[in-house]
XYZ file of C-alpha atoms in Angstrom:
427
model
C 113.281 100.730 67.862
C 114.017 97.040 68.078
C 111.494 95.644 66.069
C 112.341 92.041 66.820
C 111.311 91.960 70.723
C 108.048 94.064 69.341
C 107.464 91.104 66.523
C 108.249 87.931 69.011
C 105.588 89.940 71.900
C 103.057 89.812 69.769
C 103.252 86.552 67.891
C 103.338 84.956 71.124
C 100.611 86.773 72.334
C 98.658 85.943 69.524
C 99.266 82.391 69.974
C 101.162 82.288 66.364
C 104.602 80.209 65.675
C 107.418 81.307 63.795
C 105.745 78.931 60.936
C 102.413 81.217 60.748
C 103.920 84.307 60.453
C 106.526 83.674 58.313
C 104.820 81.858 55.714
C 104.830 83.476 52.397
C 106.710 86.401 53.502
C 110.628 85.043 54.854
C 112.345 82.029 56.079
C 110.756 81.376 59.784
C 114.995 81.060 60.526
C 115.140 84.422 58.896
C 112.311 85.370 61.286
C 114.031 83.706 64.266
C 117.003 86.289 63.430
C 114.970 89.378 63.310
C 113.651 88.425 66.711
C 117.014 87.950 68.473
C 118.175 91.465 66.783
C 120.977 89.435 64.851
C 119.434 91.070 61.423
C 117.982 94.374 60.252
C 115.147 92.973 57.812
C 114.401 95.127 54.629
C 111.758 98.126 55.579
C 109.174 96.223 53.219
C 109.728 92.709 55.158
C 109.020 93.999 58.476
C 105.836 96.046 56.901
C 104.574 92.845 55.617
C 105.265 91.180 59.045
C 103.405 94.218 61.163
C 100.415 93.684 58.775
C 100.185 90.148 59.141
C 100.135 91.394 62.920
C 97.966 93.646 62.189
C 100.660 96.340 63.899
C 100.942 99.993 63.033
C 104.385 99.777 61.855
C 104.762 103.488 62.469
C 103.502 103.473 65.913
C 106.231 104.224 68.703
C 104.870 103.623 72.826
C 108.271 105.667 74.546
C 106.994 109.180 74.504
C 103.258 107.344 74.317
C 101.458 110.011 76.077
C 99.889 106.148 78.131
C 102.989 105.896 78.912
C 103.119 109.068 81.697
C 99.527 107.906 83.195
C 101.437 104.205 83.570
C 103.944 106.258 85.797
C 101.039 108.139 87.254
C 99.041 104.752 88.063
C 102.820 103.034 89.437
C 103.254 105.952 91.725
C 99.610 105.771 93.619
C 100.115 101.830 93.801
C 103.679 102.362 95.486
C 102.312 105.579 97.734
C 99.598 103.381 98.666
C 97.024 105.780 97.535
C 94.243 102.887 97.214
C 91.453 105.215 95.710
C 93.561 106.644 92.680
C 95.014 103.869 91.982
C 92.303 102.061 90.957
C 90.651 104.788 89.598
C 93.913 105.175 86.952
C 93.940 101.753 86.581
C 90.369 101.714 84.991
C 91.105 104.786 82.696
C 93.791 102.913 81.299
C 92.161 99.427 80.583
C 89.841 101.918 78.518
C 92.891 103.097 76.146
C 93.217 100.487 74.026
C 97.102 100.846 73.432
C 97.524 99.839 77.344
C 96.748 96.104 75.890
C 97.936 96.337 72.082
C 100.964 98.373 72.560
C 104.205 95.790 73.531
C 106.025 98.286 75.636
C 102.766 99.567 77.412
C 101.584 96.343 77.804
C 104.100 95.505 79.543
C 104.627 97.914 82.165
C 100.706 97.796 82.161
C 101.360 93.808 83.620
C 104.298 94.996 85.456
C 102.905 97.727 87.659
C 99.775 95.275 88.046
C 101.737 93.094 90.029
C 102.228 95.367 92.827
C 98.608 96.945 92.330
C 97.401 93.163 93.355
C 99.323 92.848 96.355
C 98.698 96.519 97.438
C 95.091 94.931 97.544
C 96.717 91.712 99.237
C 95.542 89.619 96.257
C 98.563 87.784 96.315
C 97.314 84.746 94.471
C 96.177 86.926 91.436
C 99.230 88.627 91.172
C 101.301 85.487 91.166
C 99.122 84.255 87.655
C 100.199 87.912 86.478
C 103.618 87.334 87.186
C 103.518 83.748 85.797
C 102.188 84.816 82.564
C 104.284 87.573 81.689
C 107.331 85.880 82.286
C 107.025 84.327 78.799
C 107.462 87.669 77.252
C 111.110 88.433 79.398
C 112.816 87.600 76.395
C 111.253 91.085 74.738
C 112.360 92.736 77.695
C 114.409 96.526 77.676
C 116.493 97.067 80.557
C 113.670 99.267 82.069
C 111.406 96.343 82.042
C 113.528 93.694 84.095
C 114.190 96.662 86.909
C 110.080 96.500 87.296
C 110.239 92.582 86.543
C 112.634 91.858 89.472
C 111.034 94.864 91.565
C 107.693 93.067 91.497
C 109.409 89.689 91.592
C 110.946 90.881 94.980
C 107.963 92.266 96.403
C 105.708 88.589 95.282
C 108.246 86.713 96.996
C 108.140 88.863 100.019
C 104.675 88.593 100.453
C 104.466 84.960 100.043
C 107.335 84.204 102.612
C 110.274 83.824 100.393
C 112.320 86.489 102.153
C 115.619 85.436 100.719
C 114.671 84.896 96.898
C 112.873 88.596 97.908
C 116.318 90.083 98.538
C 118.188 88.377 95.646
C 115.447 89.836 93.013
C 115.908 93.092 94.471
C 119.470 93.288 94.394
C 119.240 92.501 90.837
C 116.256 95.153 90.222
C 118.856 97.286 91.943
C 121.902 96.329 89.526
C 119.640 98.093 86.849
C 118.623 101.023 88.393
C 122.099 103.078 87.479
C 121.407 103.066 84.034
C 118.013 104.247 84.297
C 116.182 107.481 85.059
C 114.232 106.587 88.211
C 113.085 109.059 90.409
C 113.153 109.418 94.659
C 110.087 107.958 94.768
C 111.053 104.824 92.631
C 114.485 104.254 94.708
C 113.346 105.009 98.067
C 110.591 101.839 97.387
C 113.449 100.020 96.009
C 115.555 100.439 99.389
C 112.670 100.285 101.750
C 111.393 96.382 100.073
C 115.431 95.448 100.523
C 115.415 96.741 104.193
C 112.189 94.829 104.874
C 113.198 91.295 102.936
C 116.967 91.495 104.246
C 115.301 91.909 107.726
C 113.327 88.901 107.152
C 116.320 86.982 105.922
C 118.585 88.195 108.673
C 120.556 89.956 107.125
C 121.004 92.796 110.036
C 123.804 94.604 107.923
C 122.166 95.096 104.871
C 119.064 95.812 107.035
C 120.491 98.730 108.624
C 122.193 99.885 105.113
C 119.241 99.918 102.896
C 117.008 101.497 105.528
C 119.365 104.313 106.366
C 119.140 104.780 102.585
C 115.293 104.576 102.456
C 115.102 106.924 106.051
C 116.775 109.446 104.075
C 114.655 109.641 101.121
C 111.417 109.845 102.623
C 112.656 112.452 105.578
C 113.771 114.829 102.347
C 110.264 114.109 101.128
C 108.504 114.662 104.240
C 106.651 110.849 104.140
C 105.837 110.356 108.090
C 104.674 106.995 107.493
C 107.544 105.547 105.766
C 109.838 107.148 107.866
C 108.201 105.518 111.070
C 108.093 102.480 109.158
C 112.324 102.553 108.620
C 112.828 103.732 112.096
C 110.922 100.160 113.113
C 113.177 98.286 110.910
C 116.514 99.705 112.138
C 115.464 98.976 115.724
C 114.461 95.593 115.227
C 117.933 95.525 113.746
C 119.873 97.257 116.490
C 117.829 94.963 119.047
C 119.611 92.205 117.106
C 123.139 93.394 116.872
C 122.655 93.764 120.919
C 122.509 97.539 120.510
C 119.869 98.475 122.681
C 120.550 102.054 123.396
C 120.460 102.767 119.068
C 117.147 99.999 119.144
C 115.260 102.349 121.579
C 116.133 105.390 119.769
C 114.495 104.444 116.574
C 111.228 103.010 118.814
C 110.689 106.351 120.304
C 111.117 107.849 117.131
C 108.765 105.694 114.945
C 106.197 105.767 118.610
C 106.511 110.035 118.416
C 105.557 110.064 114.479
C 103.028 107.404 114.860
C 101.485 109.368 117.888
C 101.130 112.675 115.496
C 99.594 111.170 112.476
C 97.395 108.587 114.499
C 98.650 105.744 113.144
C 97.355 102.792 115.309
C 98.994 100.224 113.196
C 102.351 101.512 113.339
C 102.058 102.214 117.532
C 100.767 98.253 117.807
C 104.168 97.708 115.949
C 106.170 99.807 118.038
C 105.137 98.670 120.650
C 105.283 95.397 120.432
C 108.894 95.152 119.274
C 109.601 97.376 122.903
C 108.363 94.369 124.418
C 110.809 92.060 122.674
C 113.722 94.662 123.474
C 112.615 94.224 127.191
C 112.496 90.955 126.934
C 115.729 90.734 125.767
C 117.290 92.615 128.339
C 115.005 90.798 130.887
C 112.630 93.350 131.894
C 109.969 90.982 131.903
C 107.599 93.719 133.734
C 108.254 96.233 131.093
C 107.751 93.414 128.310
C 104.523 92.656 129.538
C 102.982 96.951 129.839
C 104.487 97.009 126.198
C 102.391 93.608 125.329
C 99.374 95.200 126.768
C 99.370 98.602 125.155
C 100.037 97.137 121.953
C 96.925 94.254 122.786
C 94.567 97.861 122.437
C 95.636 98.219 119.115
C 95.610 94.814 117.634
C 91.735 94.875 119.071
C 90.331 97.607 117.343
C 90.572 96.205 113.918
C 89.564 92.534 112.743
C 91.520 91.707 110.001
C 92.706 88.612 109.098
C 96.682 90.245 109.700
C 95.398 91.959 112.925
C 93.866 88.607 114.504
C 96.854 87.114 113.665
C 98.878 89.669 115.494
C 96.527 89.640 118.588
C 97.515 85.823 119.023
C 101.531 86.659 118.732
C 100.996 89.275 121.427
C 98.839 86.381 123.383
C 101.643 84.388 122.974
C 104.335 87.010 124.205
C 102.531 87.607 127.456
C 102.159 84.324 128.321
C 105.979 83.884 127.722
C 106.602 86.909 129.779
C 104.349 85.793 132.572
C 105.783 82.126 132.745
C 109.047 83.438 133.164
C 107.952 86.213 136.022
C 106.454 82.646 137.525
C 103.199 84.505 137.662
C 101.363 81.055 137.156
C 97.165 82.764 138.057
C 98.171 85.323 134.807
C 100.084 82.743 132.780
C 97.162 80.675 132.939
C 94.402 83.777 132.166
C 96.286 84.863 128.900
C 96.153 81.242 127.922
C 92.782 80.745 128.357
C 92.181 84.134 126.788
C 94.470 82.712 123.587
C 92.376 79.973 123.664
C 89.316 81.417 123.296
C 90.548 83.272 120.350
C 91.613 80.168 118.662
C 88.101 79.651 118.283
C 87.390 81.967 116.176
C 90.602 82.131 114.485
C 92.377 79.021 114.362
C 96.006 78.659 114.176
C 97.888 75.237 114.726
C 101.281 76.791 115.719
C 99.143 79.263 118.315
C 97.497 75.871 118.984
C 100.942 74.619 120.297
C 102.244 77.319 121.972
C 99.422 77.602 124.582
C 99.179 74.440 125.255
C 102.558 73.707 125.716
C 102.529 76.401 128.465
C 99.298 74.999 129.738
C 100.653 71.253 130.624
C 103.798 72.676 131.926
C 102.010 74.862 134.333
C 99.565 72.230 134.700
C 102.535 69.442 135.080
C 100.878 67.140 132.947
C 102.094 63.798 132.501
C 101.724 63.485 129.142
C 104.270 66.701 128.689
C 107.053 64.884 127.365
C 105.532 63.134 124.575
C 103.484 66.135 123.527
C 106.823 67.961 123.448
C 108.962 65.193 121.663
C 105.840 63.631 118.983
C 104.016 66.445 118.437
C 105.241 70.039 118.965
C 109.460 69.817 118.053
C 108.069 67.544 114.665
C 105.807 70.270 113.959
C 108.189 72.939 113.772
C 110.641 71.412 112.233
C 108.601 70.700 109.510
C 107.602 74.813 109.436
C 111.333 75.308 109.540
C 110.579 77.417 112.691
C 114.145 77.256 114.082
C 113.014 79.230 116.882
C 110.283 77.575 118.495
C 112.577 74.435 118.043
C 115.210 75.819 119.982
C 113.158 76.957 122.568
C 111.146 73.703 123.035
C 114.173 71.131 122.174
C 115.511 73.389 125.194
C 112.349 73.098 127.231
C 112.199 69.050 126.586
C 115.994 68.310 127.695
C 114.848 70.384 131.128
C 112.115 67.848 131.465
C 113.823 64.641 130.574
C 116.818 65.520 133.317
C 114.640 66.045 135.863
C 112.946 62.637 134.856
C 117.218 61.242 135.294
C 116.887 60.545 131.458
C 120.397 61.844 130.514
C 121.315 60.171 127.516
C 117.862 61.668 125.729
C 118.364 64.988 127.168
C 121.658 65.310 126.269
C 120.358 64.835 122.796
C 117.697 67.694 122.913
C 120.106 69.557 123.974
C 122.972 68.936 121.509
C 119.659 69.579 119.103
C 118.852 73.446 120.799
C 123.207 73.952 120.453
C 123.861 72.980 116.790
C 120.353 75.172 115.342
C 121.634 77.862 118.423
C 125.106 77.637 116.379
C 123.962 77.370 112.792
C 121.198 80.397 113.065
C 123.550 82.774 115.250
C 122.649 85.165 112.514
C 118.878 84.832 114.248
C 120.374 88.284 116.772
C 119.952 86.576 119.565
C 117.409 83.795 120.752
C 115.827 84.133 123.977
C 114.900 80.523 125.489
């Protein structure tokens, strides 16, 4: 047992300095030694220590019968089993090792990372985080694999999608050493596939959720599996494969369609419509936009709301480009409407920039150039400022203002250039 990380947890837990609990019993450098492991302290020096502690010097947590209902609690919260996982999450706040115990406590924080931001209390689980990084020092090489696996996952749900794939890699560096189970490695591939996707990384993408695809089909998880068939044909849509992208959509759309899941058809869905889009079968696009506008409707979540506006936005892209100006104009006004009960600056911008185009107002340019391209580069949206760099250089030609189009236009090239990696941007 290494006595040292179990001393250090809980003198810092208790607030106490090397000073305090070393006085009258060692050196507080001899202490400082037993914590780093570089000493094996007489039997009665670390009893005295425990005591002062007040520790059970005796007491062992790795076979810690709290230890299995920890694993019991982590595998509801990754299984997304809401119900039991808060109900095992009470039961052990009431065993009072779960909070004495260094190893339990521990895992206890650890696992109540992701039990937060199955909840989407992502704030929460960031103070969790925060506060239990002072003990990493006390870590076991089980530990940091659940440190940097909930690391991963914080950072992925607060937008940090490549400091998401680094912690995961490293949670993945430990897993050969330990004994992890399907379940437990299956997560750990899935949360790659999803923050690698987010960071464009399409080959890694298509690696870890192959791996992930695998593991759930052997366990017969529907869901998940759905889930990695979306992934891998967002990924194929970016590597230009369509043929491989569609494949994985109808598969996802069939498993979706026999367990009901609304969520995962709205998904589907609307990542057909980018694939038509793509391929510029803007009619197609815009029957995949709609059918995945049913969905988004039927629940009103904050996520969901969100989601309705993106698909807003999609159809009025699709329509302006079919130069259907009478249903360009509807979906705006529709978007619009929304806005007002759910407002959203970048949403704000995209329908209006559609509006004064279609509208030819005069005041285009300057909205384009002071307001919208300033905006997004601020949001690091290198998207939206390709496309709209790209729509302003269109407008200042045709205005026979060359040298400042040319410049919009060198702007849409060089991000076109630098984020190639982006699979393809339509403008």
């Amino acid at each position: 047992m290494e006595y040292g990380k179990v001393l250090r947890f809980h003198r810092v837990k208790q607030g106490l300095t090397q000073n305090q609990l070393a006085d009258g019993i060692i050196s507080p450098a001899y202490l400082s030694k037993i914590e780093n492991d570089q000493t094996v302290p007489a039997f009665e020096v670390l009893e005295l220590l425990y005591e002062r502690l007040g520790l059970d010097f005796l007491e062992t947590s790795y076979n810690h019968p709290s230890k299995e209902k920890l694993k019991e609690w982590y595998e509801a919260i990754i299984t997304g089993n809401f119900e039991e996982a808060q109900n095992l999450k009470l039961e052990l706040l009431q065993i009072r090792d779960t909070q004495d115990n260094h190893h339990l406590y521990i895992f206890f924080e650890l696992f109540f990372i992701r039990h937060l931001l199955l909840n989407n209390e992502v704030k929460k689980a960031y103070e969790v985080w925060d506060h239990i990084k002072q003990h990493r020092d006390t870590f076991d090489e089980e530990m940091e694999f659940y440190y940097h696996l909930s690391s991963g996952v914080l950072n992925y749900y607060v937008g940090n999608y490549e400091d998401a794939f680094q912690e995961l890699m490293e949670a993945k560096n430990y897993s050969p050493s330990l004994s992890i189970g399907d379940l437990e490695v299956s997560d750990l591939y899935y949360h790659l596939a999803l923050s690698s996707s987010q960071a464009h990384h399409v080959s890694a993408t298509v690696f870890y959720a192959d791996q992930a695809l695998e593991i759930y089909k052997s366990n017969y998880d529907l869901a998940k599996s759905a889930d990695c068939h979306i992934i891998l044909g967002i990924s194929y849509s970016r590597l230009k494969n369509y043929a491989k992208s569609l494949e994985n959509y109808h598969l996802a759309r069939k498993i979706a369609t026999q367990t009901k899941d609304n969520q995962q058809l709205k998904l589907v869905y609307i990542n057909l419509a980018v694939l038509e889009s793509r391929i510029e079968n803007h009619e197609a696009a815009i029957l995949h936009y709609q059918k995945s506008l049913n969905y988004a409707e039927e629940n009103d979540s904050t996520f969901d709301l969100y989601e309705f506006l993106n698909i807003i936005h999609g159809l009025i892209i699709e329509s302006y480009r079919l130069e259907d100006t009478k249903e360009c104009l509807e979906w705006i006004e529709k978007g619009k409407k929304k806005l007002e009960e759910y407002p959203s600056e970048a949403h704000g911008h995209h329908f209006e920039v559609y509006y004064k185009l279609l509208n030819e107002s005069s005041d285009i340019i300057d909205y384009l150039e002071e307001i919208v391209i300033p905006f997004f580069k601020e949001n690091k949206e290198q998207v939206y400022i390709i496309r709209y760099a790209k729509f302003l250089a269109d407008l200042l030609e045709q205005q026979r203002m060359y040298k400042k189009s040319s410049k919009y236009l060198r702007l849409a090239i060089q991000l076109l250039n630098k984020h190639s990696h982006l699979g393809g941007i339509m403008l």
